[in-house]
Short mmCIF file of C-alpha atoms in Angstrom, two decimals:
data_model
loop_
_atom_site.label_atom_id
_atom_site.label_comp_id
_atom_site.label_asym_id
_atom_site.label_seq_id
_atom_site.Cartn_x
_atom_site.Cartn_y
_atom_site.Cartn_z
CA MET A 1 96.77 103.85 78.11
CA HIS A 2 94.49 107.17 77.45
CA LEU A 3 92.66 109.57 78.61
CA PRO A 4 88.75 109.19 78.12
CA THR A 5 86.95 112.12 76.72
CA SER A 6 84.05 113.34 78.58
CA ASP A 7 80.82 113.03 76.53
CA SER A 8 79.60 116.28 77.33
CA GLY A 9 80.22 119.75 78.34
CA SER A 10 83.49 120.04 77.11
CA THR A 11 84.79 123.18 76.29
CA SER A 12 88.58 122.19 75.00
CA PRO A 13 89.84 125.72 73.24
CA GLU A 14 91.41 125.08 69.63
CA LYS A 15 94.58 125.81 69.82
CA ALA A 16 97.26 125.58 73.40
CA THR A 17 97.72 129.40 74.83
CA LEU A 18 99.08 131.04 77.62
CA LYS A 19 96.48 131.39 79.57
CA SER A 20 94.91 128.18 78.97
CA TRP A 21 97.81 126.37 81.06
CA LEU A 22 98.33 129.12 83.11
CA ALA A 23 94.83 127.74 84.14
CA VAL A 24 95.89 124.81 83.84
CA LEU A 25 98.61 125.20 86.85
CA SER A 26 96.44 126.92 88.54
CA VAL A 27 94.12 124.30 89.39
CA SER A 28 97.23 122.46 90.56
CA LEU A 29 97.92 124.74 92.63
CA GLY A 30 94.72 123.75 94.06
CA ALA A 31 95.02 120.60 94.24
CA PHE A 32 98.37 121.11 95.58
CA VAL A 33 97.72 123.11 98.54
CA LEU A 34 94.45 121.36 99.64
CA VAL A 35 95.15 118.23 99.92
CA THR A 36 98.27 120.37 101.98
CA SER A 37 95.95 121.64 104.23
CA GLU A 38 94.51 117.69 104.36
CA PHE A 39 97.83 116.21 106.10
CA LEU A 40 99.66 119.78 107.48
CA PRO A 41 97.83 118.63 110.65
CA ILE A 42 99.63 115.14 111.03
CA GLY A 43 103.40 117.20 110.88
CA LEU A 44 102.15 119.64 112.94
CA LEU A 45 100.15 118.24 115.37
CA THR A 46 102.11 117.71 119.70
CA ASN A 47 102.55 122.00 118.16
CA ILE A 48 98.63 122.43 118.54
CA SER A 49 97.51 119.78 120.94
CA GLY A 50 100.12 121.08 123.27
CA ALA A 51 98.35 124.91 122.47
CA LEU A 52 94.70 124.05 122.45
CA GLY A 53 94.88 121.51 125.46
CA VAL A 54 94.17 118.33 123.99
CA SER A 55 96.18 114.87 123.44
CA ASP A 56 97.40 113.84 120.78
CA GLY A 57 94.42 111.49 119.52
CA VAL A 58 92.35 113.87 120.21
CA ALA A 59 94.38 115.89 117.94
CA GLY A 60 94.12 113.64 115.17
CA LEU A 61 90.09 114.56 114.71
CA MET A 62 91.85 117.21 112.50
CA VAL A 63 92.74 114.58 110.00
CA SER A 64 90.09 111.84 110.54
CA VAL A 65 86.94 114.77 110.85
CA PRO A 66 87.33 116.82 107.31
CA GLY A 67 87.60 112.71 106.14
CA ILE A 68 84.52 112.33 106.79
CA VAL A 69 82.27 115.28 105.03
CA ALA A 70 84.91 114.71 102.26
CA ALA A 71 83.58 111.25 101.56
CA PHE A 72 79.57 112.35 101.78
CA ALA A 73 80.40 115.87 100.38
CA ALA A 74 82.76 114.16 97.10
CA PRO A 75 78.91 112.34 96.39
CA ALA A 76 76.74 114.90 96.87
CA LEU A 77 78.31 117.97 95.17
CA THR A 78 79.25 116.09 92.78
CA LEU A 79 74.75 115.08 92.24
CA LEU A 80 73.75 118.35 93.89
CA ALA A 81 76.15 120.58 92.00
CA SER A 82 75.08 118.84 88.45
CA ARG A 83 74.36 121.70 86.40
CA VAL A 84 76.36 124.41 88.02
CA ASP A 85 79.85 125.64 86.19
CA ARG A 86 83.10 124.17 86.65
CA ARG A 87 84.35 127.08 86.54
CA VAL A 88 81.39 128.83 89.61
CA LEU A 89 81.74 125.25 91.61
CA LEU A 90 86.49 124.91 91.85
CA LEU A 91 86.27 128.70 93.00
CA SER A 92 83.09 128.84 95.73
CA LEU A 93 85.73 125.33 97.18
CA MET A 94 89.28 127.94 96.85
CA ALA A 95 87.18 130.54 98.77
CA LEU A 96 85.35 128.09 101.79
CA LEU A 97 88.88 126.91 102.06
CA ALA A 98 90.99 130.38 102.31
CA VAL A 99 88.14 130.83 105.19
CA SER A 100 88.83 127.38 106.83
CA SER A 101 92.92 128.09 106.72
CA PHE A 102 92.01 131.72 108.55
CA ILE A 103 90.37 130.35 110.71
CA SER A 104 92.20 127.62 111.63
CA ALA A 105 94.63 130.22 112.20
CA ILE A 106 93.40 131.86 114.90
CA ALA A 107 91.21 129.28 116.15
CA PRO A 108 91.57 130.15 120.66
CA ASP A 109 90.18 126.05 120.84
CA PHE A 110 90.37 122.92 119.90
CA LYS A 111 86.38 123.41 118.62
CA VAL A 112 86.69 126.11 116.74
CA MET A 113 89.82 124.46 115.39
CA LEU A 114 87.31 121.35 114.11
CA ALA A 115 84.92 123.70 113.25
CA ALA A 116 86.74 125.17 110.78
CA ARG A 117 88.11 121.57 109.75
CA VAL A 118 84.31 120.56 108.85
CA LEU A 119 84.42 123.90 106.15
CA PHE A 120 88.05 122.36 104.97
CA GLY A 121 85.82 118.67 104.13
CA ILE A 122 83.60 120.25 102.35
CA SER A 123 85.58 121.90 99.92
CA LEU A 124 88.07 118.88 99.74
CA GLY A 125 85.94 116.05 99.16
CA GLY A 126 84.05 118.58 96.32
CA PHE A 127 87.68 119.50 95.00
CA TRP A 128 89.09 115.90 94.33
CA SER A 129 85.55 115.27 92.86
CA ASN A 130 85.84 117.79 89.37
CA ALA A 131 89.23 119.50 89.22
CA ILE A 132 91.04 116.11 87.62
CA ALA A 133 88.20 116.04 84.99
CA LEU A 134 89.00 119.98 83.75
CA GLY A 135 92.58 119.13 82.19
CA GLY A 136 91.11 117.77 79.52
CA ARG A 137 88.32 121.66 78.29
CA LEU A 138 91.26 123.21 79.23
CA VAL A 139 93.38 122.53 76.70
CA PRO A 140 92.96 121.25 72.99
CA LYS A 141 92.78 116.77 73.23
CA ALA A 142 96.51 116.46 71.55
CA SER A 143 98.30 118.16 75.11
CA MET A 144 94.53 116.50 77.26
CA VAL A 145 97.57 114.72 78.91
CA ARG A 146 99.97 116.37 79.71
CA ALA A 147 97.05 118.51 81.26
CA THR A 148 96.20 116.13 83.79
CA THR A 149 98.78 115.28 84.78
CA ILE A 150 99.79 119.00 85.63
CA ILE A 151 96.79 118.69 87.21
CA MET A 152 97.33 115.16 89.61
CA ALA A 153 100.74 116.11 89.98
CA GLY A 154 99.61 119.16 92.75
CA ILE A 155 97.92 116.27 94.09
CA SER A 156 100.08 113.43 93.88
CA ILE A 157 102.87 116.04 95.05
CA ALA A 158 100.87 117.19 98.27
CA THR A 159 100.01 114.00 99.36
CA VAL A 160 103.73 112.83 100.41
CA ALA A 161 105.44 116.73 100.30
CA GLY A 162 102.65 118.34 101.84
CA VAL A 163 103.08 117.42 105.74
CA PRO A 164 107.33 117.92 105.71
CA VAL A 165 106.73 121.49 103.84
CA SER A 166 103.77 122.65 106.19
CA LYS A 167 106.07 121.03 109.15
CA VAL A 168 109.45 123.30 108.42
CA VAL A 169 107.59 126.25 108.25
CA ALA A 170 105.99 125.70 112.01
CA ASP A 171 109.33 125.11 113.40
CA PHE A 172 110.88 128.60 112.34
CA LEU A 173 107.63 130.47 112.15
CA GLY A 174 104.99 129.00 114.42
CA TRP A 175 101.89 126.24 113.25
CA ARG A 176 98.80 129.70 112.89
CA THR A 177 101.67 130.86 110.59
CA ALA A 178 101.62 127.82 108.06
CA PHE A 179 97.10 127.74 108.20
CA SER A 180 97.43 131.27 107.02
CA VAL A 181 100.35 130.56 104.42
CA ILE A 182 98.33 128.19 103.01
CA GLY A 183 95.20 131.08 102.97
CA GLY A 184 97.15 132.41 100.96
CA VAL A 185 98.28 131.11 98.93
CA VAL A 186 95.01 129.42 98.23
CA LEU A 187 93.93 133.65 97.90
CA LEU A 188 97.04 133.42 95.02
CA ALA A 189 95.72 130.94 92.89
CA GLY A 190 92.02 131.59 93.47
CA ALA A 191 93.01 134.90 91.42
CA VAL A 192 94.46 133.18 89.00
CA GLN A 193 92.15 130.53 88.38
CA TRP A 194 89.13 133.84 88.52
CA TRP A 195 91.70 135.04 85.55
CA ALA A 196 92.17 131.94 83.11
CA LEU A 197 89.65 129.73 84.01
CA PRO A 198 87.18 130.01 80.96
CA LYS A 199 83.43 129.60 81.44
CA LEU A 200 83.10 125.36 81.85
CA PRO A 201 79.68 124.43 81.80
CA ALA A 202 78.46 120.90 83.87
CA PRO A 203 79.33 117.76 81.49
CA LYS A 204 76.66 115.70 82.07
CA ALA A 205 75.84 114.37 86.28
CA PRO A 206 76.72 110.72 86.90
CA GLY A 207 73.85 109.66 88.24
CA PHE A 208 73.14 107.13 91.22
CA LEU A 209 73.16 104.55 87.32
CA GLN A 210 77.45 104.46 87.99
CA PHE A 211 77.40 104.14 91.16
CA THR A 212 76.40 100.73 91.64
CA HIS A 213 77.55 100.03 88.24
CA LEU A 214 80.86 100.33 89.47
CA LEU A 215 80.40 99.00 92.97
CA ARG A 216 78.40 95.85 90.76
CA HIS A 217 82.40 94.74 88.80
CA PRO A 218 84.09 91.80 91.18
CA ASP A 219 87.76 94.12 90.33
CA ALA A 220 86.34 97.43 91.06
CA ARG A 221 84.92 95.78 94.43
CA LEU A 222 87.99 94.61 95.32
CA GLY A 223 90.34 97.94 94.74
CA LEU A 224 88.48 99.93 96.79
CA ALA A 225 88.79 96.89 99.28
CA THR A 226 92.68 97.26 99.22
CA VAL A 227 92.63 101.14 99.31
CA ALA A 228 90.21 100.82 102.37
CA LEU A 229 93.06 98.58 103.46
CA VAL A 230 95.89 100.51 102.53
CA ILE A 231 94.47 104.01 103.83
CA ALA A 232 93.36 103.00 107.11
CA GLY A 233 96.82 101.00 107.59
CA HIS A 234 98.90 103.99 106.26
CA PHE A 235 97.36 107.13 107.92
CA GLY A 236 96.77 105.44 110.97
CA ALA A 237 100.23 104.99 111.13
CA TYR A 238 101.84 107.98 109.16
CA THR A 239 99.00 110.54 111.70
CA TYR A 240 100.88 110.03 114.74
CA VAL A 241 104.66 109.47 113.38
CA THR A 242 106.09 112.94 114.42
CA PRO A 243 104.97 111.62 118.22
CA PHE A 244 106.52 108.19 117.32
CA LEU A 245 109.87 110.08 115.84
CA LYS A 246 110.27 112.68 118.89
CA GLN A 247 110.52 109.64 121.76
CA ASN A 248 114.21 109.44 120.13
CA PRO A 249 116.17 111.38 121.75
CA GLN A 250 118.92 111.40 119.41
CA MET A 251 116.47 113.48 116.76
CA GLY A 252 115.92 117.16 117.26
CA PRO A 253 113.27 119.28 115.97
CA GLY A 254 115.31 119.95 112.70
CA HIS A 255 116.24 116.56 112.12
CA ILE A 256 112.28 115.44 111.57
CA SER A 257 111.68 117.83 109.86
CA SER A 258 114.82 116.61 107.50
CA LEU A 259 114.11 112.96 107.22
CA LEU A 260 109.98 114.05 106.90
CA LEU A 261 111.11 116.46 104.65
CA ALA A 262 113.23 113.02 102.40
CA PHE A 263 109.63 111.70 103.32
CA GLY A 264 108.38 113.66 100.46
CA VAL A 265 111.27 113.81 97.90
CA ALA A 266 111.01 109.59 98.18
CA GLY A 267 107.49 109.57 97.89
CA ILE A 268 107.59 111.91 94.80
CA ALA A 269 110.54 109.72 93.32
CA GLY A 270 108.01 106.61 93.46
CA ASN A 271 104.81 108.75 92.58
CA PHE A 272 107.02 107.95 88.34
CA ILE A 273 108.17 105.72 90.19
CA GLY A 274 105.30 103.21 90.19
CA GLY A 275 104.23 104.91 87.35
CA ALA A 276 105.86 103.25 85.29
CA ALA A 277 106.10 100.60 86.83
CA ALA A 278 102.35 100.00 87.17
CA GLY A 279 102.37 99.82 82.91
CA ARG A 280 104.34 97.51 82.42
CA ASN A 281 102.12 95.07 85.44
CA LEU A 282 99.47 96.72 87.02
CA ARG A 283 99.18 93.74 89.43
CA GLY A 284 102.54 92.90 90.81
CA THR A 285 104.19 97.01 91.01
CA ILE A 286 101.01 96.68 93.34
CA GLY A 287 102.27 93.54 95.57
CA VAL A 288 105.31 94.66 95.69
CA VAL A 289 104.34 99.08 96.74
CA ILE A 290 101.81 96.90 99.86
CA ILE A 291 104.69 95.02 100.38
CA LEU A 292 107.49 97.75 100.88
CA LEU A 293 104.21 100.09 102.21
CA ALA A 294 103.64 97.78 105.73
CA ALA A 295 107.01 96.18 106.00
CA SER A 296 108.52 99.45 106.51
CA ILE A 297 105.57 100.55 108.59
CA MET A 298 106.03 97.49 111.26
CA LEU A 299 109.56 97.44 112.06
CA LEU A 300 109.86 100.97 112.68
CA PRO A 301 109.64 100.25 116.23
CA SER A 302 112.34 97.36 116.11
CA THR A 303 114.76 100.13 115.68
CA GLY A 304 115.36 101.50 119.16
CA MET A 305 117.08 104.05 118.63
CA ASN A 306 119.27 103.72 115.12
CA VAL A 307 118.78 106.52 114.37
CA ALA A 308 120.31 105.52 110.69
CA SER A 309 117.17 102.44 110.64
CA THR A 310 114.98 104.76 111.48
CA SER A 311 115.91 107.51 108.36
CA ALA A 312 115.98 103.94 105.93
CA LEU A 313 112.70 102.96 107.08
CA ILE A 314 111.15 106.18 106.84
CA LEU A 315 112.60 106.81 103.14
CA CYS A 316 111.27 103.64 102.46
CA TRP A 317 107.64 103.67 103.68
CA GLY A 318 107.98 107.27 101.50
CA LEU A 319 108.86 105.40 98.22
CA ALA A 320 106.12 102.73 98.33
CA PHE A 321 103.45 105.63 99.58
CA GLY A 322 104.21 107.48 97.24
CA ALA A 323 102.62 104.79 93.84
CA VAL A 324 99.99 104.39 96.13
CA PRO A 325 97.60 106.49 94.84
CA ILE A 326 97.91 105.45 90.85
CA VAL A 327 98.56 102.40 91.39
CA LEU A 328 95.05 101.85 93.40
CA GLN A 329 93.14 104.37 91.19
CA LEU A 330 94.33 103.13 88.11
CA TRP A 331 93.03 99.72 89.70
CA VAL A 332 89.29 101.56 90.26
CA PHE A 333 89.44 102.48 86.61
CA LYS A 334 90.69 100.10 84.65
CA ALA A 335 87.82 98.21 86.04
CA ALA A 336 84.74 100.48 84.49
CA PRO A 337 86.54 103.01 81.86
CA GLU A 338 82.26 103.29 81.13
CA ALA A 339 82.19 104.84 84.94
CA MET A 340 84.51 107.18 85.24
CA GLU A 341 82.91 110.27 87.48
CA GLY A 342 81.03 107.60 89.57
CA GLY A 343 84.43 105.84 90.03
CA ALA A 344 86.22 109.47 90.84
CA ALA A 345 83.72 110.06 93.62
CA LEU A 346 83.69 106.93 95.43
CA LEU A 347 88.00 106.69 95.23
CA THR A 348 87.03 110.25 97.13
CA SER A 349 84.66 109.12 99.75
CA THR A 350 86.50 105.16 100.11
CA PHE A 351 90.24 107.05 100.38
CA GLN A 352 88.28 110.08 102.64
CA VAL A 353 86.13 107.34 105.09
CA PHE A 354 89.46 105.40 105.54
CA ILE A 355 91.64 108.13 106.33
CA ALA A 356 89.12 109.65 108.82
CA LEU A 357 88.93 105.91 110.29
CA GLY A 358 92.97 104.87 110.14
CA SER A 359 93.55 108.69 112.74
CA VAL A 360 90.20 107.60 114.71
CA LEU A 361 91.36 103.85 115.56
CA GLY A 362 95.15 105.03 115.73
CA GLY A 363 94.19 107.86 117.75
CA GLN A 364 92.68 105.52 120.34
CA VAL A 365 96.03 103.00 119.73
CA VAL A 366 98.04 105.93 121.28
CA ASP A 367 95.88 106.89 124.72
CA HIS A 368 96.03 103.42 125.38
CA HIS A 369 98.90 102.10 124.41
CA SER A 370 102.14 103.73 122.90
CA VAL A 371 102.36 105.00 119.81
CA SER A 372 104.47 102.31 118.99
CA SER A 373 102.23 99.83 119.09
CA VAL A 374 100.29 101.95 115.80
CA MET A 375 103.06 101.04 113.78
CA TRP A 376 102.43 97.86 114.72
CA CYS A 377 98.66 97.84 113.89
CA GLY A 378 98.97 100.66 110.79
CA GLY A 379 101.65 98.12 108.79
CA GLY A 380 99.60 94.92 110.38
CA VAL A 381 96.37 96.59 108.92
CA SER A 382 97.95 98.31 105.27
CA ALA A 383 99.26 93.85 105.01
CA LEU A 384 96.25 92.20 105.55
CA ALA A 385 95.45 93.94 101.42
CA ILE A 386 97.88 91.48 100.06
CA LEU A 387 95.33 88.69 100.13
CA ILE A 388 92.59 90.73 98.18
CA VAL A 389 95.38 91.38 95.38
CA LEU A 390 96.21 87.41 95.36
CA ILE A 391 93.20 86.26 95.26
CA SER A 392 91.59 88.72 92.69
CA ARG A 393 90.54 86.76 89.35
CA HIS A 394 90.32 89.24 86.51
CA GLN A 395 94.70 90.31 87.36
CA PRO A 396 94.18 94.22 86.82
CA ALA A 397 97.32 94.44 84.04
CA GLY A 398 98.39 97.77 83.33
CA LYS A 399 98.31 97.29 79.36
CA GLU A 400 94.79 96.51 79.07
CA ALA A 401 93.90 99.86 81.24
CA ASP A 402 92.52 102.12 80.00
CA ALA A 403 92.01 105.50 82.45
CA PRO A 404 93.84 108.90 83.06
CA GLU A 405 97.38 109.02 83.05
CA ALA A 406 98.19 109.22 86.62
CA CYS A 407 101.71 111.72 87.15
CA GLY A 408 105.09 109.64 86.40
CA GLY A 409 102.70 107.04 84.83
#
């Protein structure tokens, strides 16, 4: 698979320098800290809900509200910022993320916390739609795949490791400190970006035609539908995984933190394994990933108080979800490689809408039934995606994909 080159606005240096690689690493760090911020409330849900006086279900809005905002911000900023230098845009988004993090750290009540998360949602949508494409503009074409892989690594690793890392910090120093640490890392990444990033004139805006072209393609529509079901089911359950694990008296705070960290490690492994497998058989890999993900979630309530079984299923869940961003991204990008920018924006919107929807519906299940029920519901919704894979005609084979190399791909 090969990365598509940008048709305009390319500012790739003739030779990769230390400064250009530092620029790539700073963007990757920004991606890591931003996605970590998105999922940080999941590991701290009970801590924050108790401190701000709301239920666990209501506290789940800290995940769903930014998702809704990001879903609109991704295509909106792609179109509205069509003439803005990408260096200026990226630094502005990092500044907004820092402000959001520090407001969250001192939030006196849940209303202020939600306001901070709205600001975060704007930064999230804008960053996801623009950062991935920067790899090919910061280094020579010969190093473009490596640079893009490094940036994607920040996103992929944060997707699976952000929650356990933040949970460990919060266990030792408190949830407000966790938000402050995030803000500090954002400032560090922003400072390196300010020094290392060159001027990055805006590329040609994708326009509405790329969006509509992608949606007219049957394979792309099936890919987006698969994203919707898998992401809604996963986050409907994962948002409330900490309250679920706390039901087990044999699992103390330290054990839960270690287990979530192991989830992240398994996810990173799944990231590389899924990328390698997708390069050989994308359709088959997608099917296996969905089945493993759904089965792991749905079986959790059946383990009772057995710590070993629960831990094994959490690890399987992490392994499966680590591959999700790669394989589903490749499916959609392979369907319409000529609409890459529009595809990136629509993928971001789909991810965020169904992260939000999954969290909201999961909160309703938790508040009106139980955290065990949300595991059955989340796994069931994800399992429905296998039907889409089975009925798809276009059979997205990895060897035919002409899409960006994902981390580990």
